[in-house]
Coordinates of C-alpha atoms and ligand atoms in Angstrom, one line a residue:
M1 CA -19.6 -28.5 49.8
E2 CA -21.8 -29.2 46.8
I3 CA -24.2 -26.4 47.8
R4 CA -21.4 -23.9 48.2
T5 CA -20.1 -24.7 44.8
R6 CA -23.5 -24.3 43.3
R7 CA -24.1 -21.0 44.9
L8 CA -20.8 -19.6 43.6
R9 CA -21.7 -20.6 40.1
G10 CA -24.9 -18.8 40.5
S11 CA -24.5 -15.5 38.7
E12 CA -22.0 -14.1 36.1
A13 CA -20.9 -11.4 38.5
L14 CA -20.2 -13.9 41.3
R15 CA -18.4 -16.2 38.9
R16 CA -16.1 -13.4 37.9
M17 CA -15.6 -12.2 41.4
T18 CA -14.5 -15.7 42.6
R19 CA -12.1 -16.5 39.7
E20 CA -8.9 -18.0 41.1
T21 CA -6.7 -17.0 38.2
R22 CA -6.2 -13.4 37.3
I23 CA -4.6 -12.0 34.1
S24 CA -4.0 -8.3 33.6
F25 CA -2.9 -6.2 30.6
A26 CA 0.5 -5.8 32.3
S27 CA 1.2 -9.5 32.3
L28 CA 1.2 -9.7 28.5
I29 CA 4.2 -9.5 26.1
Y30 CA 3.7 -9.2 22.4
P31 CA 6.4 -10.6 20.1
I32 CA 7.0 -8.6 16.9
F33 CA 9.2 -9.3 13.9
V34 CA 11.2 -6.4 12.3
R35 CA 12.9 -6.7 9.0
E36 CA 15.5 -4.4 7.6
G37 CA 14.2 -2.0 5.0
Q38 CA 11.6 0.7 4.7
G39 CA 7.8 0.8 4.3
I40 CA 7.4 -2.9 4.9
E41 CA 4.2 -4.3 6.4
E42 CA 3.9 -7.9 5.2
E43 CA 1.5 -10.6 6.4
L44 CA 3.3 -13.7 7.6
P45 CA 1.8 -16.8 5.9
S46 CA 2.8 -19.2 8.6
L47 CA 1.5 -16.9 11.3
P48 CA -1.8 -15.6 10.0
G49 CA -2.7 -12.2 11.5
Q50 CA 0.9 -11.4 12.3
I51 CA 2.7 -8.6 10.4
R52 CA 6.4 -8.2 9.7
Y53 CA 7.4 -4.6 9.9
S54 CA 10.5 -2.5 9.0
P55 CA 11.9 -0.2 11.7
D56 CA 9.8 2.8 10.4
T57 CA 6.5 1.0 10.1
L58 CA 6.9 -0.8 13.4
V59 CA 5.9 2.4 15.1
K60 CA 2.4 1.9 13.7
G61 CA 2.3 -1.8 14.9
V62 CA 3.3 -0.7 18.4
E63 CA 0.8 2.0 18.5
Q64 CA -2.0 -0.4 17.6
A65 CA -0.9 -2.7 20.4
L66 CA -0.7 0.1 22.9
R67 CA -4.2 1.1 22.0
A68 CA -5.3 -2.5 22.6
G69 CA -3.8 -2.3 26.1
V70 CA -0.5 -4.1 25.5
H71 CA 2.6 -2.2 26.7
S72 CA 5.4 -4.7 26.5
F73 CA 7.0 -6.0 23.3
L74 CA 9.6 -8.6 22.4
L75 CA 11.5 -7.7 19.3
F76 CA 13.0 -10.1 16.8
G77 CA 15.2 -8.8 14.0
I78 CA 15.6 -10.1 10.5
P79 CA 18.7 -8.6 8.7
T80 CA 19.1 -8.4 4.9
T81 CA 22.6 -9.9 5.0
K82 CA 23.8 -12.7 7.2
D83 CA 27.3 -13.9 7.8
E84 CA 29.3 -16.6 9.7
I85 CA 29.6 -14.5 12.9
G86 CA 26.1 -12.9 13.0
S87 CA 27.5 -9.4 12.9
G88 CA 24.1 -7.9 12.2
A89 CA 23.1 -8.9 15.7
Y90 CA 25.5 -6.4 17.4
D91 CA 25.7 -3.8 14.6
E92 CA 24.9 -0.4 16.1
N93 CA 22.8 0.3 13.1
G94 CA 21.3 -3.1 12.9
V95 CA 17.6 -3.7 12.4
V96 CA 16.7 -4.1 16.0
Q97 CA 18.8 -1.2 17.1
Q98 CA 17.0 1.0 14.6
A99 CA 13.7 -0.3 15.6
L100 CA 14.4 0.4 19.3
R101 CA 15.4 4.0 18.6
N102 CA 12.3 4.7 16.5
V103 CA 9.9 3.2 19.0
K104 CA 11.5 4.9 22.0
K105 CA 11.4 8.2 20.2
A106 CA 7.7 7.8 19.4
F107 CA 6.5 6.4 22.8
G108 CA 9.2 6.8 25.4
K109 CA 8.4 4.9 28.6
E110 CA 4.9 4.0 27.4
A111 CA 6.4 1.1 25.4
F112 CA 8.5 -1.4 27.4
L113 CA 10.9 -2.9 24.9
I114 CA 12.4 -6.4 25.3
T115 CA 14.9 -7.8 22.8
D116 CA 15.7 -11.3 21.8
V117 CA 19.4 -11.8 22.1
C118 CA 20.5 -14.6 19.8
L119 CA 22.6 -15.1 16.7
C120 CA 20.4 -17.5 14.7
E121 CA 18.6 -14.8 12.7
Y122 CA 21.9 -13.3 11.7
T123 CA 24.1 -16.3 10.9
V124 CA 24.2 -17.9 7.4
H125 CA 24.1 -21.3 9.0
G126 CA 21.1 -20.4 11.2
H127 CA 22.5 -21.7 14.4
C128 CA 22.3 -19.8 17.7
G129 CA 26.1 -19.9 18.2
L130 CA 29.4 -19.8 16.3
I131 CA 30.3 -22.9 14.4
E132 CA 33.6 -24.7 14.9
G133 CA 33.9 -27.6 12.4
D134 CA 30.5 -29.2 12.8
R135 CA 29.7 -28.2 16.3
I136 CA 28.5 -25.1 18.0
D137 CA 31.2 -23.4 20.0
N138 CA 29.6 -22.3 23.2
D139 CA 32.3 -20.2 24.8
S140 CA 33.4 -18.1 21.8
T141 CA 29.7 -17.2 21.3
L142 CA 29.3 -15.6 24.7
P143 CA 31.2 -12.3 24.0
L144 CA 29.1 -11.8 20.9
L145 CA 25.9 -12.3 22.8
A146 CA 27.1 -9.8 25.4
K147 CA 27.9 -7.3 22.7
T148 CA 24.5 -7.8 21.2
A149 CA 22.7 -7.2 24.5
L150 CA 24.8 -4.1 25.1
S151 CA 24.0 -2.6 21.7
H152 CA 20.3 -3.2 22.3
V153 CA 20.3 -1.5 25.7
R154 CA 22.3 1.4 24.3
A155 CA 19.7 1.8 21.6
G156 CA 16.9 2.0 24.1
G157 CA 16.1 -1.6 25.1
D158 CA 14.5 -2.0 28.6
L159 CA 15.2 -5.6 29.1
V160 CA 17.3 -8.3 27.3
A161 CA 16.1 -11.8 26.7
P162 CA 18.9 -14.2 25.7
S163 CA 17.3 -17.2 23.8
G164 CA 20.3 -19.1 22.5
M165 CA 20.7 -21.6 25.3
M166 CA 24.5 -21.2 25.4
D167 CA 25.9 -22.1 28.9
G168 CA 27.1 -19.1 30.8
T169 CA 25.1 -16.6 28.8
V170 CA 23.3 -14.9 31.7
A171 CA 26.6 -14.4 33.6
A172 CA 28.3 -13.0 30.5
L173 CA 25.5 -10.6 29.9
R174 CA 25.2 -9.5 33.5
K175 CA 29.0 -8.9 33.7
S176 CA 29.1 -6.7 30.6
L177 CA 25.9 -4.8 31.4
D178 CA 27.2 -4.0 34.9
A179 CA 30.6 -2.9 33.6
E180 CA 29.1 -0.6 31.1
G181 CA 26.7 1.2 33.5
F182 CA 23.6 -0.8 33.0
A183 CA 23.4 -2.6 36.3
D184 CA 19.7 -1.8 36.5
T185 CA 18.8 -3.5 33.2
P186 CA 17.2 -6.8 33.9
I187 CA 17.7 -10.1 32.2
M188 CA 14.8 -12.4 31.2
S189 CA 16.4 -15.7 30.4
Y190 CA 15.1 -18.5 28.2
A191 CA 16.2 -20.8 30.9
A192 CA 14.0 -23.8 30.1
K193 CA 13.8 -23.9 26.3
Y194 CA 13.0 -27.2 24.7
A195 CA 14.1 -28.4 21.2
S196 CA 10.5 -28.1 20.0
A197 CA 8.7 -28.7 16.7
F198 CA 6.4 -25.9 17.7
Y199 CA 9.0 -23.3 16.7
G200 CA 8.4 -24.1 13.0
P201 CA 6.3 -21.0 12.0
F202 CA 8.7 -18.7 13.8
R203 CA 11.7 -20.0 11.8
D204 CA 9.8 -19.3 8.7
A205 CA 8.9 -15.8 9.8
A206 CA 12.5 -15.0 11.0
G207 CA 14.3 -17.0 8.3
S208 CA 16.3 -18.7 11.0
A209 CA 15.9 -22.4 10.3
P210 CA 19.3 -24.2 10.9
Q211 CA 20.9 -25.0 7.5
F212 CA 22.4 -28.2 8.8
G213 CA 21.7 -30.4 11.8
D214 CA 19.3 -29.3 14.5
R215 CA 19.3 -27.5 17.8
K216 CA 19.3 -30.6 20.0
T217 CA 22.8 -30.0 21.2
Y218 CA 21.9 -26.8 23.0
Q219 CA 18.1 -26.9 23.4
M220 CA 16.5 -29.3 25.8
D221 CA 15.1 -32.8 25.3
Y222 CA 11.4 -32.8 26.1
H223 CA 11.7 -36.0 28.0
N224 CA 13.5 -34.1 30.8
G225 CA 11.7 -32.1 33.4
R226 CA 14.2 -32.1 36.3
E227 CA 16.9 -30.8 33.9
A228 CA 14.7 -27.8 33.2
L229 CA 14.6 -26.9 36.8
K230 CA 18.3 -27.4 37.1
R231 CA 18.9 -25.0 34.2
M232 CA 16.6 -22.5 35.6
Q233 CA 18.5 -22.6 38.9
I234 CA 21.8 -22.1 37.1
D235 CA 20.4 -19.0 35.2
I236 CA 19.0 -17.6 38.5
D237 CA 22.4 -18.1 40.2
E238 CA 24.0 -16.3 37.3
G239 CA 21.7 -13.3 37.8
A240 CA 18.5 -13.8 35.7
D241 CA 15.7 -11.7 37.0
I242 CA 12.9 -13.5 35.2
V243 CA 13.0 -17.0 33.8
I244 CA 11.1 -18.3 30.7
V245 CA 9.6 -21.7 30.1
K246 CA 9.2 -22.4 26.4
P247 CA 7.0 -23.7 24.7
A248 CA 4.1 -23.2 27.1
L249 CA 1.2 -25.6 26.5
P250 CA 3.4 -28.8 26.3
C251 CA 5.2 -27.6 29.4
L252 CA 2.5 -26.8 32.0
D253 CA 4.1 -29.2 34.4
I254 CA 7.4 -27.3 34.2
I255 CA 5.7 -24.0 34.7
S256 CA 3.9 -25.4 37.8
A257 CA 7.1 -27.0 39.2
A258 CA 9.1 -23.8 38.6
R259 CA 6.4 -21.7 40.3
R260 CA 6.7 -23.9 43.4
Q261 CA 10.5 -24.0 43.4
F262 CA 11.5 -20.5 42.6
K263 CA 10.7 -17.1 43.9
L264 CA 11.4 -15.1 40.7
P265 CA 8.7 -14.2 38.1
I266 CA 8.1 -17.0 35.7
A267 CA 7.3 -16.2 32.1
A268 CA 5.7 -18.6 29.7
Y269 CA 6.3 -18.3 26.0
S270 CA 3.3 -19.6 24.0
V271 CA 5.2 -20.1 20.8
S272 CA 4.5 -19.7 17.1
G273 CA 3.3 -23.3 16.6
E274 CA 0.8 -22.9 19.5
Y275 CA -0.6 -19.8 17.8
A276 CA -0.7 -21.3 14.3
M277 CA -2.5 -24.4 15.6
L278 CA -5.4 -22.4 17.1
K279 CA -5.5 -20.0 14.1
L280 CA -5.6 -22.7 11.5
A281 CA -8.1 -24.8 13.4
G282 CA -10.2 -21.7 14.0
A283 CA -10.1 -20.6 10.3
S284 CA -11.2 -24.1 9.2
G285 CA -14.1 -24.0 11.6
F286 CA -12.9 -27.0 13.6
L287 CA -12.3 -24.9 16.7
D288 CA -13.6 -21.8 18.3
E289 CA -10.5 -19.6 18.0
Y290 CA -11.5 -17.0 20.6
G291 CA -12.6 -19.6 23.2
S292 CA -9.6 -21.8 22.8
M293 CA -7.3 -18.8 22.9
C294 CA -8.8 -17.7 26.2
E295 CA -8.8 -21.1 27.7
S296 CA -5.2 -21.8 26.7
A297 CA -3.9 -18.5 28.1
V298 CA -5.8 -18.9 31.4
G299 CA -4.5 -22.5 31.7
I300 CA -0.9 -21.2 31.4
F301 CA -1.5 -18.7 34.2
R302 CA -3.3 -21.3 36.3
A303 CA -0.3 -23.5 36.0
G304 CA 1.7 -20.7 37.6
A305 CA 3.0 -18.3 35.0
D306 CA 3.2 -14.6 36.0
I307 CA 3.8 -13.4 32.5
L308 CA 2.7 -14.6 29.1
I309 CA 4.5 -14.0 25.8
S310 CA 1.9 -14.5 23.1
Y311 CA 1.2 -13.6 19.5
F312 CA -2.4 -13.3 20.7
A313 CA -1.5 -10.5 23.2
K314 CA -3.7 -7.9 21.5
E315 CA -6.7 -10.3 21.4
L316 CA -6.1 -11.4 24.9
A317 CA -6.1 -7.8 26.0
G318 CA -9.5 -7.5 24.3
A319 CA -10.8 -10.5 26.2
I320 CA -9.6 -9.0 29.5
R321 CA -11.4 -5.7 28.6
K322 CA -14.6 -7.6 27.9
G323 CA -14.3 -9.5 31.2
D324 CA -14.2 -12.9 29.5
I325 CA -10.9 -13.6 31.2
G326 CA -8.9 -12.0 34.0
Ligands
PBG401 C1 15.8 -17.9 18.7 C2 14.4 -18.1 19.0 C3 13.4 -19.0 18.5 C4 12.2 -18.7 19.1 C5 12.4 -17.6 19.9 N1 13.8 -17.2 19.9 C6 13.6 -20.0 17.5 C7 14.4 -21.2 17.8 O1 14.9 -21.5 18.9 O2 14.5 -22.0 16.8 C8 10.9 -19.4 18.8 C9 9.7 -18.6 19.1 C10 8.4 -19.1 18.5 O3 8.3 -20.2 18.0 O4 7.4 -18.4 18.6 N2 16.7 -18.7 19.2

């Protein structure tokens, strides 16, 4: 046994040939922020290296990623005005809807467009659902999420990704998409989403931090693993086509358990805090950014993920091209 292992470690070509974990360009999804306005291309201080675009300049950002080998995108919208009911989310002329039309016009099927379906970027209170007194009202939120998903698909979205963790979301979206002639549009559900401190930089970038309380009444407690599997089962039963585990690095056990338990594709969302950690430690010289990026991504796939949503998508594509991973 020892001899066999030594032989396989022998040459670089052999090491690459016998890798157990494979990553391809097609398994990467790149999250991008789009802000209402024109001509905007601003660096995000909390996510160094990430740019916030407006619907017109986004085309440039997508083109760069396409050239790097990334073909799937997850769009997050930031409206200029917010209200109590998050109307910007389902406005036909909303920021994401504009962005979808522009990118589809420029690249057609070459760019696969996924949209985040949630109200938190569009509500004044920053919560993912409607507020009733001091609590989030699950059921009255559902029709608005369904409306949002529908408006995304009508504007050119290829896949919808509800992230608000309201019970019954997948069923509500499935029903309205089917009724409106979009039975073929898949749903990628944030089925196991923890109330995580690692979303901090995202909330900064999207301006979506809750103005009171926290998200612990609808996002999961990180002490619970079986609950994650149960929630994934519920979303699958409601019609989810792909299920997300989020965040990724603190949840490798969940990814691995989900892989064993379910037949559907599992996506892992390596969130803003995971990206910022490596970026900042890399910039200060404490960590080799490239090396730790590659190792983290491969670890997530080794745990069982089929798909990785990562702010490092372009750089990971570069590492695949070089043969360092994949
Ligand atoms: C919206 C949403 C969040 C993220 C994705 N969709 C923020 C949140 O739940 O607070 C976080 C993504 C990241 O940190 O990269 N509900």
